[in-house]
Coordinates of C-alpha atoms in Angstrom, one line a residue:
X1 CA 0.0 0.0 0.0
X2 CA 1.0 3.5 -0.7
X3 CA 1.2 6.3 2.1
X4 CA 2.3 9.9 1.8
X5 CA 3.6 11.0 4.8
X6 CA 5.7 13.2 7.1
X7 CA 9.2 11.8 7.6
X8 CA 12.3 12.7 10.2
X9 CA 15.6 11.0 9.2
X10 CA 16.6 9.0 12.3
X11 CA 19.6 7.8 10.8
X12 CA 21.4 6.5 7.7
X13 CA 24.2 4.1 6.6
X14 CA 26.0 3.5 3.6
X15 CA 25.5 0.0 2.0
X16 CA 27.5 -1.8 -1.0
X17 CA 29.4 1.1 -3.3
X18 CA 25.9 2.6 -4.3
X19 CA 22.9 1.8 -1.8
X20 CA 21.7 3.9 1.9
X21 CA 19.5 2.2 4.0
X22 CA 17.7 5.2 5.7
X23 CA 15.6 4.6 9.0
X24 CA 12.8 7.4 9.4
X25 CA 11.0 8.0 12.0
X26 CA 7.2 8.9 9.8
X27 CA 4.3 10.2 11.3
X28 CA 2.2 8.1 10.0
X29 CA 3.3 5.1 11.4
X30 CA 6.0 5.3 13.0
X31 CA 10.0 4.0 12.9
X32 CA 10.3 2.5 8.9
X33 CA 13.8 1.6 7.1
X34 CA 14.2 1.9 3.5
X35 CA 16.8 0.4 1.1
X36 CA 17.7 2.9 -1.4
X37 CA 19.2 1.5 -4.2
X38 CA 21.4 3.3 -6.0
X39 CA 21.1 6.4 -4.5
X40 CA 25.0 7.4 -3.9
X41 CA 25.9 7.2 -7.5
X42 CA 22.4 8.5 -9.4
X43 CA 22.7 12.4 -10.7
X44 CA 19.2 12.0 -11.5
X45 CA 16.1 10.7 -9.9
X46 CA 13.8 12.6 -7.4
X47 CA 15.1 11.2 -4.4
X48 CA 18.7 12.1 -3.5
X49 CA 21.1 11.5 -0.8
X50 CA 21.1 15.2 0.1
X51 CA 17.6 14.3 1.3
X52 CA 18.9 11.4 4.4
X53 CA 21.1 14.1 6.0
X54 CA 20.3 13.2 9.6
X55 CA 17.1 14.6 11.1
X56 CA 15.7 15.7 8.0
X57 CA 12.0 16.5 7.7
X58 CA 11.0 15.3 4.4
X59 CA 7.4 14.3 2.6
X60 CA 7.3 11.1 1.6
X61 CA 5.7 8.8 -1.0
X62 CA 6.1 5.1 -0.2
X63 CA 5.0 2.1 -0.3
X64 CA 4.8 0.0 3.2
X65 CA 4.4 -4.0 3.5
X66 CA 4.6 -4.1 7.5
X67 CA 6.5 -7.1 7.0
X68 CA 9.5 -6.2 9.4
X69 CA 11.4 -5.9 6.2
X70 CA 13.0 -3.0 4.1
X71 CA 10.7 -0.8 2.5
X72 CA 10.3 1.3 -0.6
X73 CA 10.6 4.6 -1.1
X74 CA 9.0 6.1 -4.0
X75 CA 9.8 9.5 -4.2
X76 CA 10.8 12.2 -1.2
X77 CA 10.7 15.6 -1.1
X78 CA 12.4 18.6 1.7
X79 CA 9.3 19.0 4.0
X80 CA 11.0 21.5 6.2
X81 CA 14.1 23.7 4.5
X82 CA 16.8 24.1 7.6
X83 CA 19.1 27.5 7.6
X84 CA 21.3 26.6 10.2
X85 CA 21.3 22.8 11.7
X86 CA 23.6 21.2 8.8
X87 CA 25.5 24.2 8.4
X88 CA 26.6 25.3 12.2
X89 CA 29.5 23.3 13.4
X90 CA 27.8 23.1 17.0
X91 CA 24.4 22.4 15.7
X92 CA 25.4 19.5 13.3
X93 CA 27.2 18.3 16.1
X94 CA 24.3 18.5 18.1
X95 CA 22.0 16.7 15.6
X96 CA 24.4 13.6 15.4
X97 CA 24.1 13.5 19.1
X98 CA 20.0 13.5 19.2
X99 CA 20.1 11.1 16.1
X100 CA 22.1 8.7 18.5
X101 CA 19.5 9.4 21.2
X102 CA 16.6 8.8 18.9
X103 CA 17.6 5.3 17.4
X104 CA 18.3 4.5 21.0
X105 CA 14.6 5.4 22.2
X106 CA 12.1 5.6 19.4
X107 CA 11.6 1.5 17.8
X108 CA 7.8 0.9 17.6
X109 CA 6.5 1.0 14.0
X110 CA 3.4 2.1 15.2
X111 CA 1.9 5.7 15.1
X112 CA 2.8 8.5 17.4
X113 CA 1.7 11.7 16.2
X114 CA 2.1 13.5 19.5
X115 CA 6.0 12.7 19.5
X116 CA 6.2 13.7 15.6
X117 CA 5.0 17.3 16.3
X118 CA 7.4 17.6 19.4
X119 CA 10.3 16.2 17.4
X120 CA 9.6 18.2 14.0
X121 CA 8.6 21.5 16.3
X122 CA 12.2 21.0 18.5
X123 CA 13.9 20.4 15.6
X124 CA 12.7 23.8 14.0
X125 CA 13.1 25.6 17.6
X126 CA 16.5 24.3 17.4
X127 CA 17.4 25.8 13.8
X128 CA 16.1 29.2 14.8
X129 CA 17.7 29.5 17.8
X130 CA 21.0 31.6 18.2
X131 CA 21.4 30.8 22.2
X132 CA 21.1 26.4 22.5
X133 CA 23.3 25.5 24.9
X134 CA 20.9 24.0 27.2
X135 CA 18.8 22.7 24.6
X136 CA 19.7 18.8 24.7
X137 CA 18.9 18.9 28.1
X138 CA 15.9 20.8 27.9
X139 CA 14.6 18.0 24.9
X140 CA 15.7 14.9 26.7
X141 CA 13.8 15.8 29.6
X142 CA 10.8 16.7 27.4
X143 CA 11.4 13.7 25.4
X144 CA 10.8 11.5 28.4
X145 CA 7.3 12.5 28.6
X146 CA 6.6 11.4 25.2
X147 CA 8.6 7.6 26.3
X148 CA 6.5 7.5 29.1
X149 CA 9.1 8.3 31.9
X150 CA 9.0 11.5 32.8
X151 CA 10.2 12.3 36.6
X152 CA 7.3 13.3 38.9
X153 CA 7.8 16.3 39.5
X154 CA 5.1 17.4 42.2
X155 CA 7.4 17.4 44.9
X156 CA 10.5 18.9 43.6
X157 CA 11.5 20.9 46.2
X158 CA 13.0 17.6 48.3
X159 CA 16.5 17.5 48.3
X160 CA 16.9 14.0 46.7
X161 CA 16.2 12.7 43.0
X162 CA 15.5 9.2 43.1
X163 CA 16.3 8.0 39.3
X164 CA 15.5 4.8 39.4
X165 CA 11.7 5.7 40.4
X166 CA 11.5 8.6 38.8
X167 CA 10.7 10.9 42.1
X168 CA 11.8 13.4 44.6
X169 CA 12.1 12.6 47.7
X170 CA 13.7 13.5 51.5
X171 CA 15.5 10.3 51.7
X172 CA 17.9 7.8 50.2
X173 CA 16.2 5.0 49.4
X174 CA 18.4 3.2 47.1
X175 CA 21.6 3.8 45.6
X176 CA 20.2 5.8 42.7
X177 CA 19.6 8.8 44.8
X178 CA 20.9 11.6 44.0
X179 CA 21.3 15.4 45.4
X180 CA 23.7 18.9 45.0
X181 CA 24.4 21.1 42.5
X182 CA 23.5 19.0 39.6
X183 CA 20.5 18.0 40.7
X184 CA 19.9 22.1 41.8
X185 CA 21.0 23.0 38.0
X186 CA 18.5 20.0 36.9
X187 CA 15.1 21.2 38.8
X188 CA 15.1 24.2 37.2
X189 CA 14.6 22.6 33.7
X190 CA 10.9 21.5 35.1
X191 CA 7.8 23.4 34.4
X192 CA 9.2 26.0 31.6
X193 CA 9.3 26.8 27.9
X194 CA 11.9 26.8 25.4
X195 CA 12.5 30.5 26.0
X196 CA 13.1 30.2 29.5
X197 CA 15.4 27.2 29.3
X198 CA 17.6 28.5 27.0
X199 CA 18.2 31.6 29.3
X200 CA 19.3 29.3 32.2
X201 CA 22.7 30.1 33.3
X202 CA 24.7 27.1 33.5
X203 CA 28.5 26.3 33.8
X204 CA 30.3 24.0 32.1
X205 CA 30.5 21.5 34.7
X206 CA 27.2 22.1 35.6
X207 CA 26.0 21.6 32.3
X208 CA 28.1 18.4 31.9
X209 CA 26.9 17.1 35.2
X210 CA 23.1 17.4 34.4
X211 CA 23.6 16.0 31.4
X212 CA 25.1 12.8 32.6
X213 CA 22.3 12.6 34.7
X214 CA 19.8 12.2 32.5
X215 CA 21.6 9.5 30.4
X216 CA 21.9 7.6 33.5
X217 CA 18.1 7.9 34.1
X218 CA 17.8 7.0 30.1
X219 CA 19.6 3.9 30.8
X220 CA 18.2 3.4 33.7
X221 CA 14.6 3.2 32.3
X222 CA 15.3 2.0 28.6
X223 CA 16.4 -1.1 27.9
X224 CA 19.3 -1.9 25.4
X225 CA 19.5 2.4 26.1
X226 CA 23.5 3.4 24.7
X227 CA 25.5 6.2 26.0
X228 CA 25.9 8.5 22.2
X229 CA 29.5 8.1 20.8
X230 CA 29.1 11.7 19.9
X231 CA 28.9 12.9 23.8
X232 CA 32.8 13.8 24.2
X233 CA 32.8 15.6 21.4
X234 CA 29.5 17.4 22.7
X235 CA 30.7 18.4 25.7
X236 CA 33.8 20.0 24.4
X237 CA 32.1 21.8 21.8
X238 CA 30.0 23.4 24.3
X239 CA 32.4 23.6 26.7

């Protein structure tokens, strides 16, 4: 059957001299991978490889068997035109990071629309924006509402973060509790917009610190969840 849809590029990898197997994320239903033959040597066509840079929002025309096989990908189009996010050395760095975080979280070939209009809308935020140092922290923590995970955050104002529930809390109750600074830096992230969590003042370390926080309560909550290769190279950039 044939669907036109919304698409993000998730990720894509070469294959043979000629071929890219792309995995989208579509909003019709959900995580699909297509073989695309040809594709790295074809000057002409409609679909080119300009189009599987990662997190790309493209329009689709394809034709899905549900099979858990590859699928085919008729034609593809630029859905959303970026100005900045493959050309900025920081954001391009950024976007290899979330792709990493996105094949790690987002599998089900199922429709999600409410977590295609935060990704496209975060991705578009994210090309506008001139100040985004906070931002992967910012849509991690957003990103967990849309997994089902998101920490409870109705009594934040105990001194403890209990990652492993997913609460706050005035005690240590296991070994995944957690308080100081980083967890300070962390609880101001809750209950805010974009605007406002991009103007958070944060230093390096403290930046660094919040962040490995919330890829240990990735792990801790997602199984077969990978810390991003990219992350060194992250934290120096914005460091």
């Amino acid at each position: 059957m044939v669907h036109t849809t919304n698409a993000i590029v998730i990720g894509a990898r070469k294959y043979g001299e000629a071929d890219l197997i792309a995995t989208c994320f579509t909003e019709s239903e959900g995580i699909k991978t297509y073989m695309l033959r040809g594709i790295l040597k074809s000057k002409k066509g409609k679909i080119r490889a300009s189009h599987f840079q990662l997190l790309t929002q493209l329009e689709i025309e394809a034709t899905h068997k549900n099979k858990g096989t590859l699928e085919y990908l008729k034609d593809a189009k630029i859905a959303v035109p970026y100005q900045t996010l493959h050309t900025d050395v920081i954001k391009s760095c950024l976007v290899m990071f979330l792709s990493e975080i996105l094949t790690s979280t987002i599998r089900e070939e199922e429709k999600n629309e409410g977590l295609y209009q935060f990704l496209s809308g975060s991705l578009e935020l994210l090309d506008h924006a001139d100040d985004f140092a906070n931002f992967h922290i910012f849509f991690m923590l957003q990103l967990s509402m849309h997994l089902g995970f998101y920490p409870d955050d109705t009594s934040v104002d105990l001194p403890y973060f209990n990652l492993l529930e997913g609460l706050f809390q005035d005690e240590v109750t296991n070994i995944y509790c957690e308080k100081g600074g980083y967890i300070e830096a962390l609880k101001g992230f809750f209950g805010i917009n974009f605007d406002a969590a991009m103007g958070i003042k944060l230093t390096k370390l403290q930046r660094s610190g919040v962040l490995n926080l919330l890829l240990l309560y990735y792990q801790l909550h997602l199984q077969g969840f990978k810390k991003p290769k990219s992350l060194e190279v992250l934290q120096q950039l914005f460091n």
